[in-house]
Amino acid sequence: MCGRYAVLKTARDRESERLFRDLVNADLAFAGIPRYNASPMQQLPVIAVRDGVLRADTMQWWLVPHGSKDGKPMMGKDGTPLKTFNAKGETLTTSRLYAPYFRSARCLVPADAFYEWKTLQDQPTLPSGKQPKQPMAIRLKEGRSLMFAGLLSVWKEEGREGQGSFSIITTQANELMSQIHQRMPVILREEDHNRWLDRSYKDTNELQKLIRPYPGEEMEAYPVSRYVSNSKNEGPECLSPAEPEGGPRRTTGGQH
């Protein structure tokens, strides 16, 4: 899954990227950046084609279906909100919730790193009986930015502006991520951005080919402080390297 990430570069920081050259509303959408501990339910920048225009907007990271009666997250049978901040990539075409958005409401989610919590199997159990976990930061090598594959929904109430929300698509872990967690967010390459954003392109069989693990050899991971574990904490400390409680200090793709 993907439950936390960092987005550090503003739209102006990324003006050299082709996608950002003609992006409408970019400065406003990225006004709250940097964000070192982006968490579900927060308002965060996404990029999509809306009304025929490529634009950036802030949207809630927790998808609310456009057909919702009250504009609130869907509830499960147990009375708790369904975790629609992630969408499982393998079932997009068959999901009653996500299939319509996969066909025609796709977006990109800018990021610079994401976090996952690695279970420390060789450490003593906690008083709760659970194994301790080490938060890890994962990013592309050489400081390159990420673009997650996302789905967006706009819920509208009569007489009010539409409320946008989004979900990040996940897939099976690559070689690097499998040492930390069994799943990872889908990261799209630059050459795939235009096809993903093209809302008139509805060949889901071809789109499904983009739902794949990013090559582990182009990524790196390192332990960070448990400061990031509290979603209320924010700042550069979230990404600061920390000594792990067992295991290597830093791992890169291709290593075990």
mmCIF file of N, CA and C in Angstrom, residues 160-218:
data_model
loop_
_atom_site.group_PDB
_atom_site.id
_atom_site.type_symbol
_atom_site.label_atom_id
_atom_site.label_comp_id
_atom_site.label_asym_id
_atom_site.label_seq_id
_atom_site.Cartn_x
_atom_site.Cartn_y
_atom_site.Cartn_z
ATOM 1 N N ARG A 160 -22.687 24.401 -5.491
ATOM 2 C CA ARG A 160 -21.346 24.508 -4.907
ATOM 3 C C ARG A 160 -20.298 23.990 -5.886
ATOM 4 N N GLU A 161 -19.062 24.440 -5.682
ATOM 5 C CA GLU A 161 -17.957 23.981 -6.522
ATOM 6 C C GLU A 161 -17.652 22.520 -6.236
ATOM 7 N N GLY A 162 -17.245 21.790 -7.270
ATOM 8 C CA GLY A 162 -16.958 20.374 -7.106
ATOM 9 C C GLY A 162 -15.833 20.103 -6.113
ATOM 10 N N GLN A 163 -15.959 19.007 -5.381
ATOM 11 C CA GLN A 163 -14.966 18.586 -4.390
ATOM 12 C C GLN A 163 -14.157 17.425 -4.967
ATOM 13 N N GLY A 164 -12.879 17.661 -5.266
ATOM 14 C CA GLY A 164 -12.043 16.634 -5.875
ATOM 15 C C GLY A 164 -11.377 15.737 -4.845
ATOM 16 N N SER A 165 -11.230 14.477 -5.195
ATOM 17 C CA SER A 165 -10.524 13.521 -4.336
ATOM 18 C C SER A 165 -9.804 12.521 -5.232
ATOM 19 N N PHE A 166 -8.833 11.819 -4.666
ATOM 20 C CA PHE A 166 -8.050 10.896 -5.492
ATOM 21 C C PHE A 166 -7.577 9.691 -4.712
ATOM 22 N N SER A 167 -7.171 8.701 -5.473
ATOM 23 C CA SER A 167 -6.608 7.464 -4.932
ATOM 24 C C SER A 167 -5.317 7.162 -5.668
ATOM 25 N N ILE A 168 -4.332 6.627 -4.966
ATOM 26 C CA ILE A 168 -3.068 6.207 -5.570
ATOM 27 C C ILE A 168 -3.134 4.707 -5.852
ATOM 28 N N ILE A 169 -2.783 4.320 -7.060
ATOM 29 C CA ILE A 169 -2.829 2.911 -7.455
ATOM 30 C C ILE A 169 -1.585 2.185 -6.943
ATOM 31 N N THR A 170 -1.787 0.971 -6.457
ATOM 32 C CA THR A 170 -0.667 0.160 -5.969
ATOM 33 C C THR A 170 -0.535 -1.115 -6.790
ATOM 34 N N THR A 171 0.652 -1.697 -6.711
ATOM 35 C CA THR A 171 0.946 -2.938 -7.414
ATOM 36 C C THR A 171 1.869 -3.795 -6.553
ATOM 37 N N GLN A 172 2.258 -4.944 -7.064
ATOM 38 C CA GLN A 172 3.166 -5.823 -6.326
ATOM 39 C C GLN A 172 4.534 -5.168 -6.185
ATOM 40 N N ALA A 173 5.228 -5.497 -5.124
ATOM 41 C CA ALA A 173 6.535 -4.909 -4.848
ATOM 42 C C ALA A 173 7.588 -5.383 -5.835
ATOM 43 N N ASN A 174 8.540 -4.505 -6.133
ATOM 44 C CA ASN A 174 9.707 -4.915 -6.920
ATOM 45 C C ASN A 174 10.745 -5.557 -5.992
ATOM 46 N N GLU A 175 11.908 -5.866 -6.529
ATOM 47 C CA GLU A 175 12.933 -6.557 -5.745
ATOM 48 C C GLU A 175 13.348 -5.760 -4.514
ATOM 49 N N LEU A 176 13.496 -4.460 -4.659
ATOM 50 C CA LEU A 176 13.879 -3.620 -3.529
ATOM 51 C C LEU A 176 12.768 -3.550 -2.490
ATOM 52 N N MET A 177 11.559 -3.247 -2.934
ATOM 53 C CA MET A 177 10.443 -3.063 -2.016
ATOM 54 C C MET A 177 10.037 -4.342 -1.308
ATOM 55 N N SER A 178 10.268 -5.496 -1.937
ATOM 56 C CA SER A 178 9.864 -6.759 -1.316
ATOM 57 C C SER A 178 10.614 -7.019 -0.018
ATOM 58 N N GLN A 179 11.729 -6.324 0.202
ATOM 59 C CA GLN A 179 12.457 -6.433 1.460
ATOM 60 C C GLN A 179 11.778 -5.619 2.564
ATOM 61 N N ILE A 180 10.827 -4.771 2.170
ATOM 62 C CA ILE A 180 10.191 -3.853 3.107
ATOM 63 C C ILE A 180 8.698 -4.129 3.236
ATOM 64 N N HIS A 181 8.033 -4.309 2.101
ATOM 65 C CA HIS A 181 6.578 -4.491 2.070
ATOM 66 C C HIS A 181 6.223 -5.233 0.797
ATOM 67 N N GLN A 182 5.052 -5.863 0.797
ATOM 68 C CA GLN A 182 4.666 -6.671 -0.365
ATOM 69 C C GLN A 182 4.063 -5.861 -1.502
ATOM 70 N N ARG A 183 3.768 -4.577 -1.249
ATOM 71 C CA ARG A 183 3.178 -3.751 -2.291
ATOM 72 C C ARG A 183 3.876 -2.397 -2.359
ATOM 73 N N MET A 184 3.610 -1.666 -3.457
ATOM 74 C CA MET A 184 4.208 -0.356 -3.655
ATOM 75 C C MET A 184 3.298 0.477 -4.558
ATOM 76 N N PRO A 185 3.427 1.793 -4.524
ATOM 77 C CA PRO A 185 2.643 2.621 -5.450
ATOM 78 C C PRO A 185 3.142 2.456 -6.875
ATOM 79 N N VAL A 186 2.240 2.616 -7.828
ATOM 80 C CA VAL A 186 2.616 2.576 -9.245
ATOM 81 C C VAL A 186 3.264 3.900 -9.615
ATOM 82 N N ILE A 187 4.500 3.836 -10.095
ATOM 83 C CA ILE A 187 5.249 5.020 -10.527
ATOM 84 C C ILE A 187 5.324 4.982 -12.048
ATOM 85 N N LEU A 188 4.854 6.039 -12.694
ATOM 86 C CA LEU A 188 4.828 6.079 -14.157
ATOM 87 C C LEU A 188 6.054 6.792 -14.712
ATOM 88 N N ARG A 189 6.562 6.268 -15.803
ATOM 89 C CA ARG A 189 7.673 6.923 -16.498
ATOM 90 C C ARG A 189 7.149 8.117 -17.298
ATOM 91 N N GLU A 190 8.025 9.074 -17.578
ATOM 92 C CA GLU A 190 7.623 10.298 -18.262
ATOM 93 C C GLU A 190 6.982 10.006 -19.615
ATOM 94 N N GLU A 191 7.487 9.009 -20.327
ATOM 95 C CA GLU A 191 6.941 8.717 -21.651
ATOM 96 C C GLU A 191 5.515 8.163 -21.599
ATOM 97 N N ASP A 192 5.059 7.787 -20.411
ATOM 98 C CA ASP A 192 3.703 7.254 -20.260
ATOM 99 C C ASP A 192 2.716 8.280 -19.712
ATOM 100 N N HIS A 193 3.203 9.470 -19.354
ATOM 101 C CA HIS A 193 2.326 10.467 -18.731
ATOM 102 C C HIS A 193 1.177 10.884 -19.634
ATOM 103 N N ASN A 194 1.469 11.184 -20.890
ATOM 104 C CA ASN A 194 0.426 11.688 -21.786
ATOM 105 C C ASN A 194 -0.676 10.661 -22.007
ATOM 106 N N ARG A 195 -0.315 9.424 -22.205
ATOM 107 C CA ARG A 195 -1.333 8.394 -22.405
ATOM 108 C C ARG A 195 -2.184 8.241 -21.153
ATOM 109 N N TRP A 196 -1.544 8.268 -20.012
ATOM 110 C CA TRP A 196 -2.284 8.106 -18.758
ATOM 111 C C TRP A 196 -3.277 9.255 -18.545
ATOM 112 N N LEU A 197 -2.883 10.460 -18.921
ATOM 113 C CA LEU A 197 -3.725 11.631 -18.688
ATOM 114 C C LEU A 197 -4.810 11.818 -19.753
ATOM 115 N N ASP A 198 -4.681 11.148 -20.876
ATOM 116 C CA ASP A 198 -5.618 11.316 -21.976
ATOM 117 C C ASP A 198 -6.962 10.661 -21.619
ATOM 118 N N ARG A 199 -7.942 11.484 -21.277
ATOM 119 C CA ARG A 199 -9.216 10.952 -20.810
ATOM 120 C C ARG A 199 -10.040 10.332 -21.930
ATOM 121 N N SER A 200 -9.669 10.595 -23.171
ATOM 122 C CA SER A 200 -10.366 9.977 -24.300
ATOM 123 C C SER A 200 -9.821 8.585 -24.607
ATOM 124 N N TYR A 201 -8.678 8.256 -24.014
ATOM 125 C CA TYR A 201 -8.064 6.944 -24.246
ATOM 126 C C TYR A 201 -8.657 5.960 -23.240
ATOM 127 N N LYS A 202 -9.402 4.992 -23.725
ATOM 128 C CA LYS A 202 -10.149 4.101 -22.844
ATOM 129 C C LYS A 202 -9.788 2.623 -23.027
ATOM 130 N N ASP A 203 -8.649 2.353 -23.669
ATOM 131 C CA ASP A 203 -8.217 0.970 -23.861
ATOM 132 C C ASP A 203 -7.590 0.471 -22.555
ATOM 133 N N THR A 204 -8.412 -0.081 -21.694
ATOM 134 C CA THR A 204 -7.927 -0.491 -20.379
ATOM 135 C C THR A 204 -6.945 -1.653 -20.447
ATOM 136 N N ASN A 205 -7.008 -2.444 -21.522
ATOM 137 C CA ASN A 205 -6.021 -3.520 -21.667
ATOM 138 C C ASN A 205 -4.621 -2.944 -21.840
ATOM 139 N N GLU A 206 -4.512 -1.886 -22.625
ATOM 140 C CA GLU A 206 -3.217 -1.233 -22.805
ATOM 141 C C GLU A 206 -2.816 -0.455 -21.552
ATOM 142 N N LEU A 207 -3.763 0.210 -20.938
ATOM 143 C CA LEU A 207 -3.470 0.963 -19.719
ATOM 144 C C LEU A 207 -3.001 0.036 -18.602
ATOM 145 N N GLN A 208 -3.560 -1.174 -18.569
ATOM 146 C CA GLN A 208 -3.186 -2.121 -17.526
ATOM 147 C C GLN A 208 -1.703 -2.484 -17.604
ATOM 148 N N LYS A 209 -1.123 -2.373 -18.799
ATOM 149 C CA LYS A 209 0.298 -2.681 -18.952
ATOM 150 C C LYS A 209 1.194 -1.674 -18.218
ATOM 151 N N LEU A 210 0.642 -0.501 -17.922
ATOM 152 C CA LEU A 210 1.400 0.509 -17.192
ATOM 153 C C LEU A 210 1.365 0.272 -15.688
ATOM 154 N N ILE A 211 0.470 -0.619 -15.253
ATOM 155 C CA ILE A 211 0.326 -0.918 -13.824
ATOM 156 C C ILE A 211 1.320 -2.011 -13.471
ATOM 157 N N ARG A 212 2.543 -1.603 -13.245
ATOM 158 C CA ARG A 212 3.615 -2.571 -12.995
ATOM 159 C C ARG A 212 4.617 -1.979 -12.005
ATOM 160 N N PRO A 213 5.408 -2.826 -11.360
ATOM 161 C CA PRO A 213 6.417 -2.320 -10.412
ATOM 162 C C PRO A 213 7.494 -1.515 -11.139
ATOM 163 N N TYR A 214 7.904 -0.423 -10.556
ATOM 164 C CA TYR A 214 9.007 0.368 -11.110
ATOM 165 C C TYR A 214 10.298 -0.410 -10.866
ATOM 166 N N PRO A 215 11.273 -0.355 -11.786
ATOM 167 C CA PRO A 215 12.508 -1.126 -11.613
ATOM 168 C C PRO A 215 13.233 -0.805 -10.307
ATOM 169 N N GLY A 216 13.488 -1.832 -9.509
ATOM 170 C CA GLY A 216 14.123 -1.639 -8.218
ATOM 171 C C GLY A 216 15.532 -1.094 -8.305
ATOM 172 N N GLU A 217 16.239 -1.373 -9.407
ATOM 173 C CA GLU A 217 17.622 -0.914 -9.523
ATOM 174 C C GLU A 217 17.705 0.601 -9.701
ATOM 175 N N GLU A 218 16.578 1.252 -9.966
ATOM 176 C CA GLU A 218 16.573 2.699 -10.105
ATOM 177 C C GLU A 218 16.109 3.408 -8.837
#
